[in-house]
Coordinates of N, CA and C in Angstrom, one line a residue:
X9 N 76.8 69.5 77.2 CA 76.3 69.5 78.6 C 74.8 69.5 78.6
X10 N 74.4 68.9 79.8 CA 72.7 68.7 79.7 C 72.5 70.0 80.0
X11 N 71.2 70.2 80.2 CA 70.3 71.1 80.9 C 70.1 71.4 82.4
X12 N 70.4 69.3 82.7 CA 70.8 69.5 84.3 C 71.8 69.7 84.6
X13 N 72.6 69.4 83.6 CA 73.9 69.8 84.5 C 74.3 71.4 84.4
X14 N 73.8 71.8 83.5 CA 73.9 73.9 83.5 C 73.3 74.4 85.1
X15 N 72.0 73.3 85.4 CA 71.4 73.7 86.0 C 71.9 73.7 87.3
X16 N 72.4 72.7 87.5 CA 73.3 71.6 88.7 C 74.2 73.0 89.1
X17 N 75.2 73.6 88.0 CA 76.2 74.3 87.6 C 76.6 75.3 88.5
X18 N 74.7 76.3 87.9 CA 74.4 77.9 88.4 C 75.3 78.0 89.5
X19 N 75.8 79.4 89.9 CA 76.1 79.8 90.8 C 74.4 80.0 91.5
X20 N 74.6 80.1 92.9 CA 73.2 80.0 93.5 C 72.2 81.0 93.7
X21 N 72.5 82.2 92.9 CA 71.6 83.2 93.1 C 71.3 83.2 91.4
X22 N 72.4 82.7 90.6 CA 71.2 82.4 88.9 C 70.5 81.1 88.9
X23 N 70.5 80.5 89.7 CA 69.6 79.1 89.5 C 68.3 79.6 90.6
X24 N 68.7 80.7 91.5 CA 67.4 81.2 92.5 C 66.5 81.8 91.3
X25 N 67.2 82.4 90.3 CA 66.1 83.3 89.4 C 65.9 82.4 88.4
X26 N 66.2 81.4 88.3 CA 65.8 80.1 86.6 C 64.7 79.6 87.5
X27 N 64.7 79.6 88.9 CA 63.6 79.0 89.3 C 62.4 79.4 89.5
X28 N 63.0 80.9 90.2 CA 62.0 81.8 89.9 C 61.1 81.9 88.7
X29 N 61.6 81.8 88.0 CA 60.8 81.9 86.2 C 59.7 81.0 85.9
X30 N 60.2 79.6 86.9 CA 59.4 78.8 87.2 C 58.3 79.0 88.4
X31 N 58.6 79.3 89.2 CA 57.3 79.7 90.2 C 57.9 81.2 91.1
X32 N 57.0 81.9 91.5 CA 56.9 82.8 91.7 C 57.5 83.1 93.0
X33 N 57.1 82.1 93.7 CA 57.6 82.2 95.4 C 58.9 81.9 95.6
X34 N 59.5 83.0 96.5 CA 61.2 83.4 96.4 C 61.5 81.8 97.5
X35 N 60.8 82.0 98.5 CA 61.1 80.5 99.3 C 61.0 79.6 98.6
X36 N 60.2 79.4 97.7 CA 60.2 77.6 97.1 C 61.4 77.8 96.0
X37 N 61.9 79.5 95.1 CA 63.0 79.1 94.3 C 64.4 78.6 94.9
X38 N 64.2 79.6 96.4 CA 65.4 79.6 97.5 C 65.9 77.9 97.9
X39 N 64.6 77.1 98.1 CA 65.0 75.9 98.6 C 64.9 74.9 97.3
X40 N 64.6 74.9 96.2 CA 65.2 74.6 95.0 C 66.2 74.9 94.7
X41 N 66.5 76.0 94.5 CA 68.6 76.2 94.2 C 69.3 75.5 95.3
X42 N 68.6 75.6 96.5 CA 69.8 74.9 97.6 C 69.9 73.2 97.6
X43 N 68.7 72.5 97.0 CA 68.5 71.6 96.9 C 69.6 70.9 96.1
X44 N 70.2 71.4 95.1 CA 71.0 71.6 94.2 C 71.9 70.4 94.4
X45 N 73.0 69.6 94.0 CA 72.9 69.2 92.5 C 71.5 67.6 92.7
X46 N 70.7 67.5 91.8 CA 70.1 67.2 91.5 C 70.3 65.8 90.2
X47 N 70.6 64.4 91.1 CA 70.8 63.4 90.5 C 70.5 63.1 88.4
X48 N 69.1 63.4 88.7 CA 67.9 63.2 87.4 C 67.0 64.4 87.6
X49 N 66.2 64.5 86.5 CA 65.3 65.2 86.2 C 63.8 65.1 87.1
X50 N 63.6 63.5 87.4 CA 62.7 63.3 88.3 C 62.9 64.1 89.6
X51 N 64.1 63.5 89.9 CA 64.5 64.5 91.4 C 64.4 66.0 91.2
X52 N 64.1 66.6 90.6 CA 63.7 67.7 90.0 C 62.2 68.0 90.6
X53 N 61.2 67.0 89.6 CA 60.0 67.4 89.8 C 59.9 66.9 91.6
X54 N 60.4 65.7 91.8 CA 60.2 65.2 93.5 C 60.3 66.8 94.3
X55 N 61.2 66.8 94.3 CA 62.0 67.9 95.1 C 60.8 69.5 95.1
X56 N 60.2 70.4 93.8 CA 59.8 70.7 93.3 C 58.5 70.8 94.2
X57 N 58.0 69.4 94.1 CA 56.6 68.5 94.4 C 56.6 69.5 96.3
X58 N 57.6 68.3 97.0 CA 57.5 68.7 98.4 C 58.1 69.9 98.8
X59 N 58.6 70.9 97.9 CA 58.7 71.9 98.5 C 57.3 73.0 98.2
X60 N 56.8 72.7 97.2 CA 55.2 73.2 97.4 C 54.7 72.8 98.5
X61 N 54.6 71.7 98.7 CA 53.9 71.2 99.9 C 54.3 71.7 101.4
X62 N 55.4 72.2 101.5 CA 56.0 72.4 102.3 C 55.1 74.5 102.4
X63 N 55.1 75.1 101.4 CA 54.3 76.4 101.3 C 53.0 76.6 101.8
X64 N 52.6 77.8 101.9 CA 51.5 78.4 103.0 C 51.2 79.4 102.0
X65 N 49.9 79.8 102.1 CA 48.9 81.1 101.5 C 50.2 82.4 101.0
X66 N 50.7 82.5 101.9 CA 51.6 84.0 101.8 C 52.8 83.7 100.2
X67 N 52.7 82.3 100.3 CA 54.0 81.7 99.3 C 53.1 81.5 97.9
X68 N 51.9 81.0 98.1 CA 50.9 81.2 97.1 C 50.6 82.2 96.4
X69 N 50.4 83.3 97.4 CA 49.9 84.8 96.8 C 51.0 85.5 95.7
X70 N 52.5 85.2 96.7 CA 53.3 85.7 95.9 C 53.2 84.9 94.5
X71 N 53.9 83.7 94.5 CA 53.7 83.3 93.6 C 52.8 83.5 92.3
X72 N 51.9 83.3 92.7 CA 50.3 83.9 91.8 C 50.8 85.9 91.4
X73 N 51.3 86.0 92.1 CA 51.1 87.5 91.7 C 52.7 87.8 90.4
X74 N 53.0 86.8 90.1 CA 54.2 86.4 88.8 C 53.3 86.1 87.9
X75 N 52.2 86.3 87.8 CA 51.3 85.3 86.6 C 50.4 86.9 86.3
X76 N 50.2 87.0 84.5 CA 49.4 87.7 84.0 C 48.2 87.4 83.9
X77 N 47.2 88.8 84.1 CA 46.0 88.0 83.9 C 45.8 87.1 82.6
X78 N 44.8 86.5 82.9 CA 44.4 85.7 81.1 C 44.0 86.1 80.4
X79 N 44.5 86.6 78.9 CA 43.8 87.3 77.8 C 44.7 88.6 78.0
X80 N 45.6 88.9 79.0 CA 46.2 90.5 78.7 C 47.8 90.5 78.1
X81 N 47.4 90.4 77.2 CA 48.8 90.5 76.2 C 50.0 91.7 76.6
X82 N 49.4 92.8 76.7 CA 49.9 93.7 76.9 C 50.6 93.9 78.2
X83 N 49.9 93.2 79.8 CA 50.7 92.5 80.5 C 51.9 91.6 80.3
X84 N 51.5 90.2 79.5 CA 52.5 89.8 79.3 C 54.3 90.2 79.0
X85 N 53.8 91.2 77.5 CA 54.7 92.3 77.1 C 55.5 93.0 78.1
X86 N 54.7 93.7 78.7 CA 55.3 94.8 79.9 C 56.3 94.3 81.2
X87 N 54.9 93.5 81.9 CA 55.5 93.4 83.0 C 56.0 92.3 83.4
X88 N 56.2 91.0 82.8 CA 56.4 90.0 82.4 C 57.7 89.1 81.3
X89 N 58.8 89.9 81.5 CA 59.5 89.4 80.0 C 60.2 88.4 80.6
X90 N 60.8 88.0 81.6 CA 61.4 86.5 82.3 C 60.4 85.5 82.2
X91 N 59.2 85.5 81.6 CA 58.3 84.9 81.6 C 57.2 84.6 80.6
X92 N 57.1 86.1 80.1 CA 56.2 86.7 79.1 C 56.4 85.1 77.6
X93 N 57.4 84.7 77.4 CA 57.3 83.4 76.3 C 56.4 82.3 76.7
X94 N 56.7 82.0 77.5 CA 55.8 80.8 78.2 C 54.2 81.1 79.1
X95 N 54.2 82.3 79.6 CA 52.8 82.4 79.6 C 51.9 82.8 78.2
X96 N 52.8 83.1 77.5 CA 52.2 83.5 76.1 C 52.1 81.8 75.5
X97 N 52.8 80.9 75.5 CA 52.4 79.8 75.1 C 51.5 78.8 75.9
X98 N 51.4 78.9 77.0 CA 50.8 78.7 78.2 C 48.9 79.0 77.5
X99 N 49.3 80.5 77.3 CA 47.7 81.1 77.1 C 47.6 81.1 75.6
X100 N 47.8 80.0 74.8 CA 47.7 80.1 73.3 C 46.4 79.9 73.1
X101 N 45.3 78.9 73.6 CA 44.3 79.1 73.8 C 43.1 80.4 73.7
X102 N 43.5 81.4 74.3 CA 42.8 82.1 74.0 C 43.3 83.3 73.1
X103 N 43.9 82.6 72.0 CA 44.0 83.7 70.8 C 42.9 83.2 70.0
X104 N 42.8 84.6 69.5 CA 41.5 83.9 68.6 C 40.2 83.9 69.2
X105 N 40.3 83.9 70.6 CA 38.9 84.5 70.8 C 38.1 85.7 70.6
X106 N 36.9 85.9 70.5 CA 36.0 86.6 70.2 C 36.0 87.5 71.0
X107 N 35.7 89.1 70.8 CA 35.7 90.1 71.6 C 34.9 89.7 72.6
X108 N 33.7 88.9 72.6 CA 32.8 89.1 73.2 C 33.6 88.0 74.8
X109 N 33.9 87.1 74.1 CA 34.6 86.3 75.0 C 36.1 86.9 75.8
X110 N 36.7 87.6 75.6 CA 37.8 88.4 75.7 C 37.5 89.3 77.1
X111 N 36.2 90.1 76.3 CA 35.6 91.3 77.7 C 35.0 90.3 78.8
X112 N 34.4 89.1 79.0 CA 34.2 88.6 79.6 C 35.1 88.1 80.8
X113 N 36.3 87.5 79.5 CA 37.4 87.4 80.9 C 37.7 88.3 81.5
X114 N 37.9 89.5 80.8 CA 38.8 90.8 81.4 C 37.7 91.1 82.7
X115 N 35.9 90.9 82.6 CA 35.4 91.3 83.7 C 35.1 90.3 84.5
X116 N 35.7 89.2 83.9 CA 36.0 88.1 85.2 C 37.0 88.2 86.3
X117 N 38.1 88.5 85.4 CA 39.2 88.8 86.3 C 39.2 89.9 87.2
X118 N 38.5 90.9 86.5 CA 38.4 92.1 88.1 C 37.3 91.5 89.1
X119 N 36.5 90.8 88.6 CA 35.6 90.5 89.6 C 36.3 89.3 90.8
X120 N 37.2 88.7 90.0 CA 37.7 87.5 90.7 C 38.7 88.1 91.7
X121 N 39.9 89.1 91.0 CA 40.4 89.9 92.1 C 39.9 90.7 93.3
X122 N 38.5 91.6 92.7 CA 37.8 91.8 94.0 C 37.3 91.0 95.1
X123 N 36.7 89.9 94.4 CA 36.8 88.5 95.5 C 37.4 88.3 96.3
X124 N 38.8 87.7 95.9 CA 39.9 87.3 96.1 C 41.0 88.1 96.7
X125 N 41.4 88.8 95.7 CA 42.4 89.6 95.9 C 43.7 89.2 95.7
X126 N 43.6 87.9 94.6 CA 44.4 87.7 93.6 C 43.9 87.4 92.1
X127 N 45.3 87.3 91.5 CA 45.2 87.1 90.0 C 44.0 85.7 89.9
X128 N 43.5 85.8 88.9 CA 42.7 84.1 88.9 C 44.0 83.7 87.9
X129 N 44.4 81.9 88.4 CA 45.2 81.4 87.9 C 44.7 80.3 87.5
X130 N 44.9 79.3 86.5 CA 44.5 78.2 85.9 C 45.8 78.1 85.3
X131 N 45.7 76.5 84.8 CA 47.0 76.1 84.1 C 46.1 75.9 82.7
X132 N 46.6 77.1 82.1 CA 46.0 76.9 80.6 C 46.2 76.3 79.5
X133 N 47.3 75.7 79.7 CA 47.7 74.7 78.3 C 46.7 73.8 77.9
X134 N 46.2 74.0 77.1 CA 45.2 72.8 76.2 C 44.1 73.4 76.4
X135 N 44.0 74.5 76.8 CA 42.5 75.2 77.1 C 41.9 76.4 75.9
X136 N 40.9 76.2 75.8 CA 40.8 77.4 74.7 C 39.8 78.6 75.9
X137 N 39.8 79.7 75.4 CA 39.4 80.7 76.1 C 38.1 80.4 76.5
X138 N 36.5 79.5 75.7 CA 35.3 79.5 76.6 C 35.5 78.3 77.9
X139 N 36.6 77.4 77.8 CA 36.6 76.6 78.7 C 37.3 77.2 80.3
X140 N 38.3 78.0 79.9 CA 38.8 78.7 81.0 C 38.1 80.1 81.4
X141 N 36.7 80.7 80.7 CA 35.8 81.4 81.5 C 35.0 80.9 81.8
X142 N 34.6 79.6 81.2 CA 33.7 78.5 82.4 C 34.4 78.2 83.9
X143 N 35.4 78.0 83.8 CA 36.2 77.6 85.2 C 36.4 78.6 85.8
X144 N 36.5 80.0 85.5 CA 36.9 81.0 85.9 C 35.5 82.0 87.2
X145 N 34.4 81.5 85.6 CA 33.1 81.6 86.6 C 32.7 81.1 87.3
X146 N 32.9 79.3 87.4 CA 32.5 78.5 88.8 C 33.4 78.5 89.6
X147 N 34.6 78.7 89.1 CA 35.8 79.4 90.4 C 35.2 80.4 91.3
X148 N 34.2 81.2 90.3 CA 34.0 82.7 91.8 C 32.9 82.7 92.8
X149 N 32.5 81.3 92.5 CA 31.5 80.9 93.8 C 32.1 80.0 94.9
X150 N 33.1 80.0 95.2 CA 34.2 79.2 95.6 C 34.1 80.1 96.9
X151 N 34.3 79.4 98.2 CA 34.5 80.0 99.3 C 36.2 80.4 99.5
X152 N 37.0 81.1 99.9 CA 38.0 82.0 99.8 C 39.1 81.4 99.7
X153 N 39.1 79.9 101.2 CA 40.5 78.9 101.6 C 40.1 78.1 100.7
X154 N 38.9 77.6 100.0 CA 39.2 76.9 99.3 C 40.0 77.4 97.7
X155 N 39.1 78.4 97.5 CA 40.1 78.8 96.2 C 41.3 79.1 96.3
X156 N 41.9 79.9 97.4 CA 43.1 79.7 97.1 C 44.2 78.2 97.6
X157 N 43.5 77.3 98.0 CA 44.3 75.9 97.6 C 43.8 75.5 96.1
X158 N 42.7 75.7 95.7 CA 42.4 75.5 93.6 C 44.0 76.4 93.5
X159 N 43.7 77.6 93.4 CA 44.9 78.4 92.7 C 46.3 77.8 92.7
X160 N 46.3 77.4 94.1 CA 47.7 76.8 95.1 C 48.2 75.5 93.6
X161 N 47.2 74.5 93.7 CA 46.9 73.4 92.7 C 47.5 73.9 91.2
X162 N 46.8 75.3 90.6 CA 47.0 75.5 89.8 C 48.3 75.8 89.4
X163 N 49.0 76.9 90.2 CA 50.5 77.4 90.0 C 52.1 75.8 90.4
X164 N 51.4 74.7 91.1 CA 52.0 73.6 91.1 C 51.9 72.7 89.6
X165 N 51.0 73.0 88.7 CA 50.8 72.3 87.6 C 51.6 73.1 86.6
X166 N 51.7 74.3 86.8 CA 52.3 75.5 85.7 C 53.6 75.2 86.3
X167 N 54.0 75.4 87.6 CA 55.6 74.9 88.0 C 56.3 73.7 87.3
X168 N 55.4 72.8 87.3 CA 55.8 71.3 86.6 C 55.9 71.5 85.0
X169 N 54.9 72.0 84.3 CA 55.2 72.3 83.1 C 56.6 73.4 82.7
X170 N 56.8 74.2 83.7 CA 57.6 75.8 83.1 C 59.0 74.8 84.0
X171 N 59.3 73.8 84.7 CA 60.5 73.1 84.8 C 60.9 72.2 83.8
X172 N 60.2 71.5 83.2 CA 59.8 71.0 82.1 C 60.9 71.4 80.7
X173 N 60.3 72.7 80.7 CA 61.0 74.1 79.7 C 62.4 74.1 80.1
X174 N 62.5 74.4 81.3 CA 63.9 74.7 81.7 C 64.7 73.8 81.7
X175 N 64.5 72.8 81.8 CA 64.3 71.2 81.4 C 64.7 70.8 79.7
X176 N 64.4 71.4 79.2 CA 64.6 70.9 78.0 C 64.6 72.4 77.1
X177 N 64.6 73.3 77.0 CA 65.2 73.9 76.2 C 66.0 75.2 76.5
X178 N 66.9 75.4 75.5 CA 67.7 76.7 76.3 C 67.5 78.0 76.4

């Protein structure tokens, strides 16, 4: 059996939480399980695609607030285990960074949450830790609606990759 077809399968409240795993906002997993069965894998990301589009700030926040900060393992670990594999591969990038570079993020991210008053999110695959506190710092000059459509952008690029997963492995 494929992956879509397991997926196709779920009863509707375990394919609400496989989506979940995927993005954070209960409305976009809600209208993805209902969307259900699902021809191809394309129709997947389609579907996926316009139901982001279809979300507002309140669907964003949540969303974003399923994501560890960057660099906190120990988040990952804890509060994070439906998840904690793939943002840990997600943030492979910043292993290996230098303490000095590490405390930086960590006092990026509180500064960025005082900002904001969310997580700072980035889609970190392929990134090593000085490139995603460059972006993290020109992120925090960002006026408010704008960053959180950046963020909005960001957790749609992490949904495409973390369907991807679900997608292809079990």
């Amino acid at each position: 059996m494929s992956r879509l077809d397991w997926l196709n399968g779920l009863p509707l409240e375990e394919a609400q939480a496989e989506f979940l795993r995927c993005c954070g906002s209960r409305r976009w997993a809600e209208g993805m399980a209902r969307a259900r069965p699902f021809a191809q894998e394309t129709a997947v990301y389609t579907e996926a695609g316009w139901l982001w589009s279809q979300t507002g700030p309140e669907d964003w926040k949540e969303a974003i607030s399923h994501h560890p900060r960057i660099g906190d393992v120990s988040q990952l670990r804890e509060r994070f285990k439906a998840t904690g594999t793939w943002s840990a591969q997600e943030q492979k990038g910043v292993q290996g960074a230098s303490e000095e570079v590490l405390q930086a993020l960590a006092d990026g991210n509180r500064e960025y949450e005082e900002r904001f008053g969310f997580t700072f999110l980035i889609c970190a695959t392929g990134k090593g830790a000085p490139e995603i506190l460059e972006q993290l710092r020109e992120r925090l000059n960002n006026p408010p609606p704008l960053e959180m459509r950046i963020a909005a952008g960001e957790q749609a690029q992490i949904t495409r990759l973390r369907l991807e997963k679900l997608l292809t492995s079990p």
